[in-house]
PDB file of C-alpha atoms in Angstrom:
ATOM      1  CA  UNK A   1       0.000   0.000   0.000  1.00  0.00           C
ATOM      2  CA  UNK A   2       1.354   3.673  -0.945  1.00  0.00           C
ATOM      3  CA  UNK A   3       1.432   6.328   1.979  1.00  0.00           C
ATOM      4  CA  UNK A   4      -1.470   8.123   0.373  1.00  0.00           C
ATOM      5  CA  UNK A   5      -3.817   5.162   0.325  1.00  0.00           C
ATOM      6  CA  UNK A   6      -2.369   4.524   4.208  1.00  0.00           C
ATOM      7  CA  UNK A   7      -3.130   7.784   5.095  1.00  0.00           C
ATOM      8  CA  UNK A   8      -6.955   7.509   3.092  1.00  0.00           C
ATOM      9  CA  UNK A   9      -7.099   3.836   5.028  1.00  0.00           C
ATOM     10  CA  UNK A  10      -6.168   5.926   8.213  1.00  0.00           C
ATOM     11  CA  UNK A  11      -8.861   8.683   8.056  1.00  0.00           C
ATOM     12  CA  UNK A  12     -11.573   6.087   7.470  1.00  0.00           C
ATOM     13  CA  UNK A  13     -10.907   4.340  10.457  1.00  0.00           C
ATOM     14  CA  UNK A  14     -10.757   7.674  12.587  1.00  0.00           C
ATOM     15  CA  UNK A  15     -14.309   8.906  11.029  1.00  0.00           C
ATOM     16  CA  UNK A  16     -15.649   5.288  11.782  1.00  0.00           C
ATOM     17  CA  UNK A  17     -14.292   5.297  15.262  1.00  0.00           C
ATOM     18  CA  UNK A  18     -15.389   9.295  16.023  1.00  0.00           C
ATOM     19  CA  UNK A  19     -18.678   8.301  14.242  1.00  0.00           C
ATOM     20  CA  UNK A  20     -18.791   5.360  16.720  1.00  0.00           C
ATOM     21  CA  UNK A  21     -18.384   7.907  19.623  1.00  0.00           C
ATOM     22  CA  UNK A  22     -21.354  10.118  18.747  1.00  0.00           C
ATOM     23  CA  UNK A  23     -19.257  12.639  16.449  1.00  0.00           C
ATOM     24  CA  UNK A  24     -20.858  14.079  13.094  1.00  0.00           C
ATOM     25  CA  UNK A  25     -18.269  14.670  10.739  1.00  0.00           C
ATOM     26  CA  UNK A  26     -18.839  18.375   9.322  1.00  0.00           C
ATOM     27  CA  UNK A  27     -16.058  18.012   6.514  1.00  0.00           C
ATOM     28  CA  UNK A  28     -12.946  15.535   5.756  1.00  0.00           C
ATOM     29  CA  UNK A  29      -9.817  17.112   4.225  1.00  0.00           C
ATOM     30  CA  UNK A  30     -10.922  20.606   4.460  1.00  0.00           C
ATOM     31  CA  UNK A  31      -8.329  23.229   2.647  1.00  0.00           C
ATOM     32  CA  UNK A  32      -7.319  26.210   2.672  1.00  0.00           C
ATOM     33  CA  UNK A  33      -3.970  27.322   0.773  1.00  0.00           C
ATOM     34  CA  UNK A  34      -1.684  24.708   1.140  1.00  0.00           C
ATOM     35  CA  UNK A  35      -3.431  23.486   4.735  1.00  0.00           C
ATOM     36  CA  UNK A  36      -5.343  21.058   5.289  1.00  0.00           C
ATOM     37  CA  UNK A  37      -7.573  19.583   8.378  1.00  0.00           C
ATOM     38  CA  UNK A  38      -8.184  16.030   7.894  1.00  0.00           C
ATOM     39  CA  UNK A  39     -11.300  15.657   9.671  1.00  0.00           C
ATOM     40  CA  UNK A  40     -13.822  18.533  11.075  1.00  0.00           C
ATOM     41  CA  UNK A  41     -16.310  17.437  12.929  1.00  0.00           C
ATOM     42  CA  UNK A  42     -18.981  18.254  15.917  1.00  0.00           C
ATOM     43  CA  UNK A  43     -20.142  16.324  18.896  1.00  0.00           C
ATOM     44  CA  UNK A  44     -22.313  18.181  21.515  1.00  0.00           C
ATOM     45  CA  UNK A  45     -21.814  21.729  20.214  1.00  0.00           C
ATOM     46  CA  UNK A  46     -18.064  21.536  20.187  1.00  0.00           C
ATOM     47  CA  UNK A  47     -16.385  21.651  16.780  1.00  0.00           C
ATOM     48  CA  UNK A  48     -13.524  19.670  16.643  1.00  0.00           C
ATOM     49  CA  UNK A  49     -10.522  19.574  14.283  1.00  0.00           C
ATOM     50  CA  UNK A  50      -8.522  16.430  14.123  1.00  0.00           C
ATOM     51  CA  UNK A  51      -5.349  15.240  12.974  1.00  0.00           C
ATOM     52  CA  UNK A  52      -4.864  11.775  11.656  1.00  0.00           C
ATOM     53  CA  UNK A  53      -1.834  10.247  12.048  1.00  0.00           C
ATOM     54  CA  UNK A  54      -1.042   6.529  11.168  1.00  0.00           C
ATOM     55  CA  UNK A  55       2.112   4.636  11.799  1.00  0.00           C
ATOM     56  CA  UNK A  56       3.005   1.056  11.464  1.00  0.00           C
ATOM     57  CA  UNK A  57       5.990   1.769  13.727  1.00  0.00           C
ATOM     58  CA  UNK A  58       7.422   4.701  16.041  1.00  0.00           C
ATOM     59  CA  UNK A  59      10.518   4.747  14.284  1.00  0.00           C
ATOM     60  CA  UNK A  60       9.936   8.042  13.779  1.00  0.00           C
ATOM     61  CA  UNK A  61       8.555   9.130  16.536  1.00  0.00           C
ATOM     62  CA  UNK A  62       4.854   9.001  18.138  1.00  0.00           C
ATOM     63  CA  UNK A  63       1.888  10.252  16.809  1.00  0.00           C
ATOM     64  CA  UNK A  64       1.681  13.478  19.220  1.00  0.00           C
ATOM     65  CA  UNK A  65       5.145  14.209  18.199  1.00  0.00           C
ATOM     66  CA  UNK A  66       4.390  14.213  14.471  1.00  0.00           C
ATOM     67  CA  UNK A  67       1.884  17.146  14.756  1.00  0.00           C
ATOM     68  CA  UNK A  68       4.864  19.756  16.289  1.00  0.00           C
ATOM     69  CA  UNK A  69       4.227  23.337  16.723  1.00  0.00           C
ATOM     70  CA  UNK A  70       4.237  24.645  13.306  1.00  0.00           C
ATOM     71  CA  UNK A  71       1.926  21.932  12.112  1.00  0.00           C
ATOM     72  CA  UNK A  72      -0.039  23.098  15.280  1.00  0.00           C
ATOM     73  CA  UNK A  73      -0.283  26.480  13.638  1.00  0.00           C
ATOM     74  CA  UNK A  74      -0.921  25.764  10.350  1.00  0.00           C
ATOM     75  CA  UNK A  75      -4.114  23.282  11.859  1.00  0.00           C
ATOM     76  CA  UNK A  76      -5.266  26.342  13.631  1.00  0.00           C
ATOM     77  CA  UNK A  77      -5.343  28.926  10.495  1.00  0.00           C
ATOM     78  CA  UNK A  78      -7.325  26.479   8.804  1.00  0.00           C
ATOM     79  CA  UNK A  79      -9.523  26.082  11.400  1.00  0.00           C
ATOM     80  CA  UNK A  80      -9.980  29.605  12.048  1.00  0.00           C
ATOM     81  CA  UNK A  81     -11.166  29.992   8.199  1.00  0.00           C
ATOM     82  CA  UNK A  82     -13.398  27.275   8.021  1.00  0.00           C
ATOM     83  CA  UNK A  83     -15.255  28.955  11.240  1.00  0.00           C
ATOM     84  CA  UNK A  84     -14.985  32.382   9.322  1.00  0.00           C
ATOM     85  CA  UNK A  85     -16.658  30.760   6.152  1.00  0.00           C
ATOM     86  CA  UNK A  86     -19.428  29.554   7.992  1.00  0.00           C
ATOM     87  CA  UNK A  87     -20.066  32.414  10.458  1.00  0.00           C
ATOM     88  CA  UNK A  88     -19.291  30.299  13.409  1.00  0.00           C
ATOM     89  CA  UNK A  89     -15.645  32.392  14.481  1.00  0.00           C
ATOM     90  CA  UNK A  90     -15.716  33.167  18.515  1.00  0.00           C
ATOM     91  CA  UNK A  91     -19.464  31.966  18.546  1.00  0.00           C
ATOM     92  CA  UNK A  92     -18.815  27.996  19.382  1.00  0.00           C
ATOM     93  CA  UNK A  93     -16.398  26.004  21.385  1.00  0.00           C
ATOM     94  CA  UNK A  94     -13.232  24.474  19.524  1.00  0.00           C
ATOM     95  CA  UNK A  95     -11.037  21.912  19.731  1.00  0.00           C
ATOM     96  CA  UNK A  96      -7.708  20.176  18.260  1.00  0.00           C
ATOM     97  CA  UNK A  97      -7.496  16.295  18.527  1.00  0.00           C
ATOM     98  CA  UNK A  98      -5.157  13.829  17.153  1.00  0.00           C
ATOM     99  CA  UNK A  99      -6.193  10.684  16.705  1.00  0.00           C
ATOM    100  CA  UNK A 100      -3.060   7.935  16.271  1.00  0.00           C
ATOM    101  CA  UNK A 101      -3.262   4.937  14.545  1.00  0.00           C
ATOM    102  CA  UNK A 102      -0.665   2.093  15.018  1.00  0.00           C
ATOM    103  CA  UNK A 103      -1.261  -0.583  12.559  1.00  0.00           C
ATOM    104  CA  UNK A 104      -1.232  -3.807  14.124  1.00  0.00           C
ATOM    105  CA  UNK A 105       1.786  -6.649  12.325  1.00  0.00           C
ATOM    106  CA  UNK A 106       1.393 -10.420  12.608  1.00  0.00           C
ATOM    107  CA  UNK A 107      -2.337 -10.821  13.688  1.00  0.00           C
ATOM    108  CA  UNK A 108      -2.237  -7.989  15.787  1.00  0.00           C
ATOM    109  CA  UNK A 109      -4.942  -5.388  15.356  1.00  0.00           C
ATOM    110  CA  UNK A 110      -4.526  -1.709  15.283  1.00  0.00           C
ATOM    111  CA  UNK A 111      -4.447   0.496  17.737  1.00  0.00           C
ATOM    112  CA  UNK A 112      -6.498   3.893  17.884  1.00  0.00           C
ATOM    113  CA  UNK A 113      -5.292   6.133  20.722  1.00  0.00           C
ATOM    114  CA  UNK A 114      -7.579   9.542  20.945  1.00  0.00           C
ATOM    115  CA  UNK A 115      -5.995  13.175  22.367  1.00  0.00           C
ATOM    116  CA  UNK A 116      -8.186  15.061  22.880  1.00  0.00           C
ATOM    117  CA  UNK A 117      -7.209  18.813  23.326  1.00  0.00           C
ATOM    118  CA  UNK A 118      -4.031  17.917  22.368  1.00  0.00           C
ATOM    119  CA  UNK A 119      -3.037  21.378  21.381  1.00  0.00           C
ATOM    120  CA  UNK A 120      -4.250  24.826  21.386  1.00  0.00           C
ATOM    121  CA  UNK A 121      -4.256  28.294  20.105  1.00  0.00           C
ATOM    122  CA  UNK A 122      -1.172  30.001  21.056  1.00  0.00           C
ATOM    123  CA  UNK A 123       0.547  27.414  23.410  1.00  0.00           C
ATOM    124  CA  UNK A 124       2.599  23.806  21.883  1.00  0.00           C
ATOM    125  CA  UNK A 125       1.974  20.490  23.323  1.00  0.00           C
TER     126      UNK A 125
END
């Protein structure tokens, strides 16, 4: 499998599991320039933005790690224009989630780990 199918195979298991959890998903792979949020969606009047990450090893460090604070930032201005297109800026709650994926070898299944808050405007994790 190429990395863009993995990452596609990735993002469908992170809708099914949010959609599991009660979460409507709003929008997958939302742009804006070069940005991109992988999954918007909304549970309980929060809007969430997640980042999918999916490894089959943590060679290269963990999931959490992989979103560092410039990735952070660019997550957050496309946030902040999706909520601008839709009238919604400073008038709901927000969040920024990662949700790692470690894909299970020999039999083993994969592994979802949700973070929830796991960054926010103006601060690094």
């Amino acid at each position: 499998m190429n990395r863009r199918n993995f990452g596609i195979a990735g993002e469908t298991m992170a809708v099914d599991y949010l959609k599991n959890r009660g979460y409507v998903i709003l929008e997958r792979n939302y742009r804006f320039g070069k940005n991109e949020v992988d999954i918007i969606c909304e549970k309980m009047g929060v809007v969430v933005f997640v980042e999918v990450k999916i490894r089959s090893s943590n060679e290269f460090g963990t999931h959490i790690e992989a979103v560092n604070p410039d990735k952070a930032n660019k997550i957050i201005k496309v946030a902040r224009q999706y909520l601008y297109s839709r009238g919604l800026l400073g008038r709901c709650e927000t969040r920024f989630d990662i949700i790692g994926i470690s894909k299970g070898s020999c039999g083993q299944g994969d592994k979802i780990e949700h973070i929830e808050n796991a960054f926010r405007e103006n601060s690094s994790h």
